[in-house]
Coordinates of C-alpha atoms and ligand atoms in Angstrom, one line a residue:
M28 CA -36.0 -3.0 139.0
S29 CA -32.5 -2.4 137.8
K30 CA -31.1 1.1 138.1
V31 CA -29.2 2.9 135.6
K32 CA -25.8 4.0 136.5
S33 CA -25.9 7.7 136.1
S34 CA -22.2 8.4 135.7
E35 CA -21.9 6.7 132.3
T36 CA -22.6 8.5 129.2
V37 CA -23.3 5.7 126.9
K38 CA -25.9 3.1 127.9
V39 CA -27.2 0.0 126.4
V40 CA -30.7 -1.0 127.4
I41 CA -32.6 -4.1 126.4
R42 CA -36.3 -4.3 126.1
C43 CA -38.1 -7.6 125.3
R44 CA -41.6 -7.2 123.9
P45 CA -44.5 -9.7 124.8
L46 CA -45.2 -12.5 122.3
N47 CA -47.8 -12.0 120.1
R48 CA -50.5 -14.8 119.6
K49 CA -48.8 -16.5 116.6
E50 CA -45.5 -16.5 118.4
E51 CA -47.1 -17.8 121.5
A52 CA -48.5 -20.7 119.6
A53 CA -45.2 -21.7 118.0
A54 CA -43.2 -21.0 121.2
A55 CA -41.0 -23.6 123.0
V56 CA -42.4 -25.1 126.2
G57 CA -40.6 -23.4 129.1
G58 CA -39.4 -20.5 126.7
I59 CA -36.0 -19.5 125.7
V60 CA -35.3 -16.3 127.7
E61 CA -35.4 -15.0 131.1
M62 CA -34.7 -11.4 132.1
D63 CA -33.5 -10.3 135.5
M64 CA -34.4 -6.7 135.7
R65 CA -32.5 -6.3 139.2
L66 CA -29.3 -7.6 137.8
G67 CA -29.8 -6.2 134.3
Q68 CA -29.2 -9.6 132.8
V69 CA -30.7 -11.7 129.9
V70 CA -30.4 -15.2 130.0
L71 CA -30.7 -17.5 126.8
W72 CA -31.0 -21.2 126.4
N73 CA -31.5 -23.6 123.6
P74 CA -34.7 -25.8 124.2
H75 CA -33.3 -28.3 121.8
G76 CA -29.6 -28.5 123.3
P77 CA -28.2 -31.4 124.9
P78 CA -29.1 -31.6 128.6
G79 CA -26.7 -29.7 130.7
E80 CA -25.9 -27.2 128.0
P81 CA -24.9 -24.0 129.8
R82 CA -27.2 -21.0 129.7
K83 CA -25.9 -17.8 128.1
T84 CA -26.0 -14.6 130.3
F85 CA -25.6 -11.3 129.0
T86 CA -25.5 -8.1 131.2
F87 CA -26.6 -4.6 130.3
D88 CA -27.1 -1.3 131.9
S89 CA -30.8 -2.2 132.2
V90 CA -33.2 -4.8 131.0
Y91 CA -36.9 -4.4 130.6
D92 CA -38.9 -7.7 130.4
P93 CA -42.1 -8.2 128.4
S94 CA -44.3 -7.0 131.5
S95 CA -42.3 -3.7 131.7
K96 CA -44.4 -0.6 131.4
Q97 CA -43.6 2.4 129.1
R98 CA -43.6 4.7 132.1
D99 CA -40.8 2.6 134.0
L100 CA -38.4 2.7 131.1
Y101 CA -39.1 6.4 130.7
D102 CA -38.8 7.4 134.5
E103 CA -35.5 5.3 134.8
T104 CA -33.7 5.4 131.7
V105 CA -35.0 8.4 129.8
R106 CA -35.8 10.9 132.2
P107 CA -32.2 11.7 133.6
L108 CA -31.2 12.3 129.9
I109 CA -34.0 14.9 129.2
D110 CA -33.1 16.6 132.4
S111 CA -29.4 16.8 131.2
V112 CA -30.6 18.3 127.9
L113 CA -32.5 20.9 129.7
D114 CA -29.3 21.7 131.6
G115 CA -27.6 22.2 128.2
F116 CA -26.1 18.7 127.5
N117 CA -26.6 16.9 124.2
G118 CA -28.4 13.6 124.2
T119 CA -29.4 10.9 121.9
I120 CA -31.9 8.0 122.4
F121 CA -32.0 5.5 119.6
A122 CA -34.0 2.2 119.3
Y123 CA -32.2 -0.5 117.4
G124 CA -33.5 -4.0 116.6
Q125 CA -35.2 -6.2 114.0
T126 CA -38.5 -5.2 112.4
G127 CA -41.3 -6.1 114.6
T128 CA -39.4 -6.0 117.9
G129 CA -40.9 -3.0 119.4
K130 CA -38.8 0.1 118.4
T131 CA -41.6 2.2 117.2
Y132 CA -43.7 1.1 120.2
T133 CA -41.0 2.0 122.6
M134 CA -40.4 5.5 120.9
Q135 CA -43.9 6.4 120.1
G136 CA -46.3 4.0 121.6
V137 CA -49.9 4.6 121.6
W138 CA -50.3 8.5 121.8
L139 CA -53.9 8.6 122.9
E140 CA -53.4 6.1 125.8
P141 CA -51.4 7.6 128.6
E142 CA -50.2 4.2 129.9
R143 CA -49.0 3.2 126.4
R144 CA -47.3 6.5 125.4
G145 CA -43.7 6.0 124.4
V146 CA -40.5 7.9 124.8
I147 CA -41.2 10.7 122.4
P148 CA -44.6 11.9 123.7
N149 CA -43.3 11.6 127.3
A150 CA -40.2 13.6 126.5
F151 CA -42.4 16.3 124.9
E152 CA -44.5 16.6 128.1
H153 CA -41.4 16.5 130.3
V154 CA -39.6 19.3 128.5
F155 CA -42.6 21.7 128.5
T156 CA -43.6 20.9 132.1
Q157 CA -40.0 21.6 133.3
I158 CA -39.9 24.8 131.4
S159 CA -43.1 26.0 132.8
R160 CA -41.9 25.2 136.4
S161 CA -38.5 27.1 135.8
S162 CA -37.7 30.4 137.6
A163 CA -38.9 33.5 135.9
D164 CA -35.4 34.8 135.2
R165 CA -34.8 31.8 132.7
Q166 CA -36.0 32.3 129.1
Y167 CA -36.4 29.0 127.0
L168 CA -36.6 28.5 123.2
V169 CA -37.5 25.3 122.0
R170 CA -37.0 24.2 118.2
A171 CA -37.7 21.1 116.5
S172 CA -36.7 19.3 113.4
Y173 CA -37.8 16.1 111.9
L174 CA -36.1 14.1 109.2
E175 CA -36.1 10.7 107.6
I176 CA -33.3 8.7 106.1
Y177 CA -34.8 6.5 103.4
R178 CA -32.6 4.6 100.8
E179 CA -29.5 6.8 102.1
E180 CA -31.4 10.0 101.2
I181 CA -32.0 12.7 103.9
R182 CA -35.6 14.0 103.7
D183 CA -36.8 17.0 105.6
L184 CA -40.3 16.0 106.8
L185 CA -41.1 19.6 108.0
D186 CA -40.1 21.1 104.5
P187 CA -42.5 23.9 104.1
N188 CA -42.7 23.3 100.3
M189 CA -44.1 19.7 101.1
H190 CA -46.8 21.3 103.3
A191 CA -47.6 24.5 101.3
P192 CA -51.1 24.6 99.9
H193 CA -49.9 25.3 96.4
V194 CA -48.7 21.6 96.3
P195 CA -51.7 20.0 94.6
N196 CA -50.7 16.4 95.0
V197 CA -48.0 15.5 97.4
H198 CA -47.7 12.1 96.0
T199 CA -46.2 13.6 92.9
H200 CA -44.1 16.1 94.8
T201 CA -40.4 15.3 94.8
Y202 CA -38.6 15.3 98.1
R203 CA -35.6 17.7 98.3
T204 CA -32.8 15.7 99.7
L205 CA -30.5 17.3 102.2
E206 CA -26.8 17.0 102.6
L207 CA -24.9 16.1 105.8
R208 CA -22.3 18.3 106.8
E209 CA -19.6 18.9 109.5
S210 CA -18.2 22.0 111.0
P211 CA -15.8 22.5 114.0
E212 CA -18.4 24.5 115.9
S213 CA -21.5 22.7 115.5
G214 CA -20.2 19.1 114.7
V215 CA -22.1 17.0 112.2
Y216 CA -25.4 18.7 111.1
V217 CA -27.9 18.6 108.1
R218 CA -27.6 21.6 105.9
D219 CA -30.8 23.5 105.4
L220 CA -33.0 21.4 107.7
T221 CA -36.1 23.1 108.6
S222 CA -36.3 24.1 112.3
C223 CA -39.6 25.2 113.9
V224 CA -40.2 27.0 117.2
C225 CA -42.5 25.3 119.5
K226 CA -44.2 26.9 122.5
S227 CA -46.3 23.9 123.8
V228 CA -46.7 20.2 123.8
K229 CA -49.7 20.7 121.4
E230 CA -47.4 22.7 119.0
I231 CA -44.6 20.1 119.0
Q232 CA -47.2 17.2 118.6
E233 CA -48.6 18.9 115.7
L234 CA -45.2 19.3 114.0
M235 CA -44.7 15.6 114.4
N236 CA -48.1 14.8 113.0
L237 CA -47.3 17.1 110.0
G238 CA -44.0 15.2 109.3
N239 CA -45.7 11.8 109.6
Q240 CA -48.2 12.8 106.8
V241 CA -45.2 13.4 104.6
R242 CA -43.8 10.2 105.3
S243 CA -47.0 8.1 104.7
V244 CA -48.2 9.9 101.6
G245 CA -45.0 9.1 99.9
A246 CA -45.1 5.4 100.7
T247 CA -46.9 2.8 98.7
D248 CA -46.5 0.3 101.6
M249 CA -46.2 2.0 105.0
N250 CA -44.9 -1.3 106.7
E251 CA -42.3 -1.7 103.9
H252 CA -41.5 1.8 104.1
S253 CA -41.1 2.2 108.0
S254 CA -38.9 -1.0 108.1
R255 CA -36.5 0.8 105.8
S256 CA -36.4 4.2 107.1
H257 CA -34.7 5.8 109.9
T258 CA -36.5 8.6 111.4
L259 CA -34.9 11.4 113.5
F260 CA -36.8 14.0 115.6
L261 CA -34.5 16.7 116.9
I262 CA -35.2 19.1 119.7
T263 CA -33.0 21.9 120.6
V264 CA -33.6 23.6 123.9
E265 CA -31.9 27.0 124.3
C266 CA -32.0 28.7 127.8
S267 CA -31.1 32.2 128.5
L268 CA -30.2 32.7 132.3
P269 CA -28.5 35.2 134.3
G270 CA -24.8 34.6 135.2
P271 CA -23.0 35.8 138.4
D272 CA -21.7 38.6 136.2
G273 CA -25.3 40.0 135.9
R274 CA -25.5 39.3 132.2
Q275 CA -27.6 36.8 130.4
H276 CA -25.8 33.6 129.2
I277 CA -27.1 31.2 126.8
R278 CA -27.0 27.5 127.3
V279 CA -28.0 25.0 124.4
G280 CA -29.0 21.4 124.6
R281 CA -29.8 19.1 121.9
L282 CA -31.9 15.9 122.1
N283 CA -31.9 13.5 119.2
L284 CA -34.8 10.9 119.3
V285 CA -34.0 8.2 116.7
D286 CA -36.3 5.4 115.4
L287 CA -33.9 3.2 113.5
A288 CA -35.0 1.1 110.4
G289 CA -35.0 -2.8 111.1
S290 CA -31.6 -4.0 111.5
E291 CA -32.1 -7.2 109.4
R292 CA -32.7 -5.0 106.3
Q293 CA -29.6 -2.9 107.0
A294 CA -27.6 -6.3 107.3
K295 CA -28.3 -6.9 103.6
T296 CA -26.9 -3.7 102.6
G297 CA -23.9 -4.1 104.6
A298 CA -24.5 -1.1 106.9
I299 CA -24.8 -3.5 110.0
R300 CA -23.0 -6.7 110.1
E301 CA -24.9 -9.9 110.5
D302 CA -23.4 -10.2 114.0
G303 CA -25.1 -6.9 114.9
S304 CA -21.7 -5.3 115.5
L305 CA -23.0 -1.9 114.9
L306 CA -23.8 -1.3 118.5
A307 CA -20.4 -2.1 119.7
E308 CA -18.8 0.2 117.0
E309 CA -21.3 2.9 117.6
K310 CA -20.5 2.8 121.3
Q311 CA -16.7 3.0 120.4
R312 CA -17.4 5.8 118.0
L313 CA -19.5 7.8 120.6
L314 CA -16.7 7.1 123.4
G315 CA -14.2 8.6 120.9
E316 CA -16.4 11.6 120.3
K317 CA -16.9 12.1 124.0
E318 CA -13.1 12.0 124.5
R319 CA -12.6 14.7 121.8
M320 CA -15.3 16.8 123.3
M321 CA -13.8 16.4 126.7
G322 CA -10.5 17.4 125.0
D323 CA -12.1 20.5 123.5
L324 CA -13.8 21.3 126.8
K325 CA -10.6 21.2 128.5
K326 CA -8.9 23.6 126.0
E327 CA -11.9 26.0 126.4
W328 CA -11.6 25.6 130.1
D329 CA -7.9 26.3 130.2
A330 CA -8.4 29.4 127.8
T331 CA -11.1 30.6 130.3
E332 CA -8.6 30.3 133.2
Q333 CA -5.9 32.1 131.4
L334 CA -8.5 35.0 130.7
T335 CA -9.6 35.1 134.4
A336 CA -6.2 35.1 135.5
K337 CA -5.1 37.8 133.1
Y338 CA -7.9 40.2 133.6
K339 CA -9.0 39.3 137.2
V340 CA -12.5 39.3 136.1
L341 CA -15.2 36.8 137.4
Y342 CA -16.2 34.6 134.2
T343 CA -18.5 31.8 134.5
H344 CA -18.4 29.3 131.7
T345 CA -22.0 28.7 130.7
H346 CA -21.6 26.9 127.5
A347 CA -19.7 24.1 128.9
R348 CA -21.3 20.8 127.7
T349 CA -20.5 17.4 126.5
H350 CA -22.3 14.8 124.9
A351 CA -24.5 12.2 126.7
H352 CA -25.7 9.4 124.5
T353 CA -28.2 6.7 125.5
H354 CA -29.0 3.9 123.3
T355 CA -32.4 2.1 123.6
H356 CA -31.8 -1.4 122.3
T357 CA -35.2 -3.0 121.8
H358 CA -35.3 -6.7 121.1
G359 CA -37.9 -9.2 120.4
V360 CA -38.2 -12.8 121.6
V361 CA -37.2 -15.4 118.9
S362 CA -39.6 -18.1 119.2
A363 CA -38.0 -21.5 118.8
Ligands
ADP3 P1 -40.6 -2.2 115.0 O1 -40.8 -0.7 115.1 O2 -39.3 -2.6 115.8 O3 -40.7 -2.8 113.7 P2 -43.2 -2.2 116.5 O4 -42.9 -1.1 117.5 O5 -44.1 -1.9 115.4 O6 -41.8 -2.8 116.0 O7 -43.8 -3.6 117.2 C1 -44.4 -4.5 116.6 C2 -45.7 -4.9 117.1 O8 -45.5 -5.5 118.5 C3 -46.7 -3.7 117.3 O9 -48.0 -4.3 117.1 C4 -46.8 -3.4 118.7 O10 -47.8 -2.7 119.1 C5 -46.3 -4.6 119.4 N1 -45.5 -4.2 120.7 C6 -44.1 -3.9 120.6 N2 -43.7 -3.7 121.9 C7 -44.7 -3.9 122.7 C8 -44.8 -3.8 124.1 N3 -43.7 -3.7 124.9 N4 -46.0 -4.3 124.6 C9 -46.9 -4.5 123.8 N5 -47.1 -4.3 122.6 C10 -45.8 -4.3 121.8
MG4 MG1 -41.0 0.8 113.4

């Protein structure tokens, strides 16, 4: 099993789902793909190509073949990121790939079957287990938001107006669309997004179910809808812990769990180019953002140093954090 390098902040992981029955019937004898989980490599070949045509090898931070288990992906790739969020870092996991390649399976899976539970339910469990095991002098506050981007509009899936009993027919109720804003303090954020405090796995699951109801009742065809909608579940973990100065310090970590719309639909609207270059661009953008954050951090740190030098006081910087991002790139087998 390939090990994800823990020092890197942006990781690209490939998962290949098993063929379904129809694909199996149409698949080329001998297949077209091989995955080496130890080396983190995907090898592709053309079954109709001339003899001796070289195979193409691609290397990623990790690869998961069709026999891989939800738990393996979680433990190796996701768990370290969630631990960082609990330590006050920001983290993002997003699934990217064509419709039907296993994004939702990877992110959600089958909630009622422990073996087939995906990233999101496992992350819920993980966050609350870690909190329950933490020392008594730490206090945590977990808040969740759930939103969907559908046809370029941002919809708040936890909008109390959508769930209020006075809304007689949610089908006719119009979504309030939200705006994306940016501020120097909090970076990019969605204005007026509902945020709900959750005290247990049960509560956070209920919130997700509530949000899912809003998604599905608004849609005439749920398959069509989910292949065009990006869903984002955001968890903010605030921890108040005593510092060496004897005072309480607040540390905040944010986890973004993203199930993207199918990439082929996006290609038509031009948001993602045909060659799938979004990932490369996004990685570049995130690295740029990381540089910027590191710069900010350094400035803050320098200011702290000056402060300690000037007043000779002991000051621990408890807000230091940077962005750690993981991308889960899910991929289906193209049957030849
Ligand atoms: P997407 O969200 O990318 O459109 P889905 O997650 O809905 O794709 O997956 C398409 C189908 O393949 C679903 O029926 C799903 O249960 C199945 N599937 C996806 N990944 C796996 C996997 N790793 N193991 C078994 N079945 C899978
Ligand atoms: Mg999906």
